[in-house]
CSV table of C-alpha atoms in Angstrom, one decimal:
chain,number,residue,atom,x,y,z
A,1021,MET,CA,31.5,10.8,-1.0
A,1022,ASP,CA,31.8,8.8,-4.1
A,1023,ARG,CA,30.4,10.6,-7.2
A,1024,ALA,CA,28.2,7.6,-8.2
A,1025,VAL,CA,26.6,7.5,-4.7
A,1026,GLU,CA,26.1,11.2,-4.8
A,1027,VAL,CA,24.3,11.1,-8.2
A,1028,THR,CA,22.2,8.2,-7.0
A,1029,ALA,CA,21.3,9.9,-3.7
A,1030,GLY,CA,20.2,13.1,-5.6
A,1031,GLY,CA,18.0,11.2,-8.1
A,1032,PHE,CA,16.6,9.0,-5.4
A,1033,ASP,CA,15.8,12.1,-3.2
A,1034,ARG,CA,14.0,13.7,-6.2
A,1035,TYR,CA,12.1,10.5,-6.8
A,1036,VAL,CA,10.9,10.2,-3.2
A,1037,ALA,CA,9.9,13.9,-3.1
A,1038,ALA,CA,7.9,13.5,-6.3
A,1039,ARG,CA,6.3,10.1,-5.7
A,1040,GLY,CA,6.4,9.6,-2.0
A,1041,GLY,CA,2.9,10.8,-1.5
A,1042,GLU,CA,1.5,8.3,-4.0
A,1043,LEU,CA,3.4,5.5,-2.4
A,1044,TRP,CA,2.1,6.5,1.0
A,1045,ALA,CA,-1.5,6.6,-0.3
A,1046,ALA,CA,-1.1,3.0,-1.7
A,1047,ALA,CA,0.4,1.9,1.6
A,1048,TRP,CA,-2.4,3.5,3.6
A,1049,LEU,CA,-5.0,1.7,1.5
A,1050,LEU,CA,-3.2,-1.6,2.3
A,1051,THR,CA,-2.6,-1.0,6.0
A,1052,GLY,CA,-5.5,1.2,7.0
A,1053,ASP,CA,-3.2,3.1,9.3
A,1054,ALA,CA,-1.0,6.2,8.8
A,1055,GLN,CA,1.9,5.0,10.9
A,1056,HIS,CA,2.0,1.5,9.4
A,1057,ALA,CA,1.8,3.1,5.9
A,1058,GLU,CA,4.8,5.3,6.7
A,1059,ASP,CA,6.7,2.3,8.0
A,1060,LEU,CA,5.8,0.2,4.9
A,1061,VAL,CA,6.9,2.9,2.5
A,1062,GLN,CA,10.1,3.6,4.4
A,1063,THR,CA,10.9,-0.1,4.6
A,1064,ALA,CA,10.3,-0.6,0.8
A,1065,LEU,CA,12.4,2.5,-0.1
A,1066,SER,CA,15.3,1.3,2.2
A,1067,LYS,CA,15.2,-2.1,0.6
A,1068,THR,CA,15.3,-0.7,-2.9
A,1069,TYR,CA,17.6,2.4,-2.5
A,1070,TRP,CA,20.8,0.6,-3.7
A,1071,ARG,CA,19.1,-0.5,-6.9
A,1072,TYR,CA,17.9,3.0,-8.0
A,1073,ASP,CA,20.7,3.7,-10.5
A,1074,THR,CA,20.2,0.3,-12.2
A,1075,PHE,CA,16.8,1.3,-13.6
A,1076,VAL,CA,16.3,3.1,-16.9
A,1077,ASN,CA,13.8,5.6,-15.5
A,1078,ASP,CA,11.8,6.4,-12.4
A,1079,ARG,CA,8.7,4.6,-13.8
A,1080,HIS,CA,10.5,1.3,-13.9
A,1081,PHE,CA,12.0,1.9,-10.4
A,1082,GLU,CA,8.6,2.7,-9.0
A,1083,ALA,CA,7.2,-0.6,-10.3
A,1084,TYR,CA,10.1,-2.3,-8.4
A,1085,VAL,CA,9.4,-0.2,-5.2
A,1086,ARG,CA,5.7,-1.0,-5.3
A,1087,THR,CA,6.4,-4.7,-5.8
A,1088,THR,CA,8.7,-4.6,-2.8
A,1089,MET,CA,6.1,-2.7,-0.8
A,1090,TYR,CA,3.4,-5.3,-1.5
A,1091,ARG,CA,5.6,-8.2,-0.8
A,1092,THR,CA,6.8,-6.6,2.4
A,1093,PHE,CA,3.2,-6.0,3.4
A,1094,VAL,CA,2.3,-9.6,2.8
A,1095,SER,CA,5.3,-10.7,4.8
A,1096,TRP,CA,4.3,-8.5,7.7
A,1097,TRP,CA,0.8,-9.6,7.5
A,1098,ARG,CA,1.8,-13.3,7.6
A,1099,ARG,CA,4.1,-12.7,10.5
A,1100,LEU,CA,1.8,-10.2,12.2
A,1101,GLN,CA,4.8,-8.1,12.9
A,1102,TRP,CA,3.0,-4.9,13.6
A,1103,ARG,CA,0.9,-6.6,16.3
A,1104,SER,CA,4.0,-7.0,18.4
A,1105,GLU,CA,4.1,-3.3,19.1
A,1106,VAL,CA,3.6,-2.4,22.8
A,1107,PRO,CA,1.0,0.4,23.4
A,1108,SER,CA,2.2,3.5,25.1
A,1109,ASP,CA,0.7,5.8,27.8
A,1110,SER,CA,0.5,8.6,25.3
A,1111,PRO,CA,-2.8,9.4,23.7
A,1112,PRO,CA,-3.1,8.6,20.0
A,1113,ASP,CA,-2.7,11.3,17.4
A,1114,THR,CA,-5.9,12.8,16.4
A,1115,PRO,CA,-6.7,13.2,12.7
A,1116,SER,CA,-6.8,16.6,11.2
A,1117,PRO,CA,-10.3,17.9,10.4
A,1118,LEU,CA,-9.5,18.1,6.7
A,1119,GLU,CA,-8.9,14.3,6.5
A,1120,ASP,CA,-12.6,13.6,6.7
A,1121,ALA,CA,-13.3,16.2,4.0
A,1122,ALA,CA,-10.8,14.6,1.6
A,1123,PRO,CA,-12.2,12.9,-1.5
A,1124,GLY,CA,-12.5,9.2,-1.0
A,1125,ALA,CA,-12.6,9.4,2.9
A,1126,ASP,CA,-15.7,7.2,2.9
A,1127,LEU,CA,-14.1,4.7,0.6
A,1128,ARG,CA,-11.0,4.6,2.8
A,1129,ARG,CA,-13.1,4.0,5.9
A,1130,ALA,CA,-15.0,1.2,4.0
A,1131,LEU,CA,-11.7,-0.4,2.9
A,1132,ALA,CA,-10.4,-0.3,6.4
A,1133,THR,CA,-13.3,-2.6,7.6
A,1134,LEU,CA,-12.3,-5.4,5.1
A,1135,PRO,CA,-10.0,-8.2,6.1
A,1136,ARG,CA,-6.4,-7.5,5.1
A,1137,LEU,CA,-6.2,-9.9,2.2
A,1138,GLN,CA,-9.5,-8.7,0.6
A,1139,ARG,CA,-8.3,-5.1,1.0
A,1140,THR,CA,-4.9,-5.9,-0.5
A,1141,VAL,CA,-6.4,-7.6,-3.5
A,1142,LEU,CA,-8.9,-4.8,-4.1
A,1143,VAL,CA,-6.1,-2.2,-3.9
A,1144,LEU,CA,-3.9,-4.1,-6.3
A,1145,ARG,CA,-6.7,-4.9,-8.8
A,1146,TYR,CA,-8.6,-1.5,-8.8
A,1147,PHE,CA,-6.3,1.2,-7.4
A,1148,GLU,CA,-3.2,-0.1,-9.0
A,1149,ASP,CA,-5.0,-1.6,-12.0
A,1150,ARG,CA,-3.1,-4.8,-12.0
A,1151,PRO,CA,-4.5,-8.0,-13.7
A,1152,THR,CA,-5.5,-11.0,-11.6
A,1153,ARG,CA,-2.5,-13.0,-12.7
A,1154,GLU,CA,-0.1,-10.3,-11.6
A,1155,VAL,CA,-1.9,-9.9,-8.2
A,1156,ALA,CA,-1.7,-13.6,-7.7
A,1157,GLU,CA,2.1,-13.6,-8.4
A,1158,LEU,CA,2.7,-10.6,-6.2
A,1159,LEU,CA,0.9,-12.1,-3.2
A,1160,ASP,CA,2.0,-15.7,-4.0
A,1161,ILE,CA,-1.6,-17.0,-4.0
A,1162,PRO,CA,-3.6,-18.8,-6.7
A,1163,GLU,CA,-5.6,-16.8,-9.2
A,1164,GLY,CA,-8.8,-18.3,-8.0
A,1165,THR,CA,-8.1,-17.0,-4.5
A,1166,VAL,CA,-7.6,-13.5,-5.9
A,1167,THR,CA,-10.9,-13.8,-7.8
A,1168,SER,CA,-12.7,-15.0,-4.7
A,1169,HIS,CA,-11.3,-12.2,-2.5
A,1170,VAL,CA,-12.2,-9.6,-5.1
A,1171,SER,CA,-15.8,-10.9,-5.2
A,1172,ARG,CA,-16.2,-11.0,-1.4
A,1173,GLY,CA,-14.5,-7.6,-1.0
A,1174,LEU,CA,-16.7,-5.9,-3.6
A,1175,ALA,CA,-19.8,-7.5,-2.0
A,1176,ALA,CA,-18.7,-6.2,1.4
A,1177,LEU,CA,-18.1,-2.7,0.0
A,1178,ARG,CA,-21.6,-2.7,-1.6
A,1179,ARG,CA,-23.1,-3.3,1.8
A,1180,SER,CA,-20.8,-0.9,3.7
A,1181,PRO,CA,-22.6,1.8,5.6
A,1182,HIS,CA,-19.7,4.1,4.8
A,1183,LEU,CA,-20.6,4.0,1.1
A,1184,ALA,CA,-24.4,4.1,1.5
A,1185,THR,CA,-26.2,6.8,-0.5
A,1186,PRO,CA,-29.1,8.8,1.0
A,1187,GLU,CA,-31.5,6.6,-1.2
A,1188,ASP,CA,-30.0,3.4,0.4
A,1189,GLN,CA,-30.6,4.7,3.9
A,1190,SER,CA,-34.3,5.4,3.5
């Protein structure tokens, strides 16, 4: 094995071990599905692997990976690639009981009810803390469309029964 590839592989493996969970969490917020989130992260990492050693540090590489992840998600969403999967006779995996107890479970359920573009825009704006202009560039849509989807998405979250407080329900 070439020494440069060996060094790259070791650094890349350490990066994935350290940051893979955070990447998966962002992907899950986008897709609303654990398996699609894994596919999205794996696809983004496979697309960016060969560029790992060209970045000064892991923070810069992560920005590149996340941009690739968001663009891949938009590409899948536009082509509806994941809808082409054929269901199997096997029953679906059941979530672990701890998943519902995790902080933010209600927010994740509420986000999952939003249309894909609204969910994507909200994740990029508020979970990734990206400015409207950057979100528009990443998704290749006008800034006004980003603003509109943010407004509609936040309004939908405010009405979500998953986020209702006991005072709201009485």
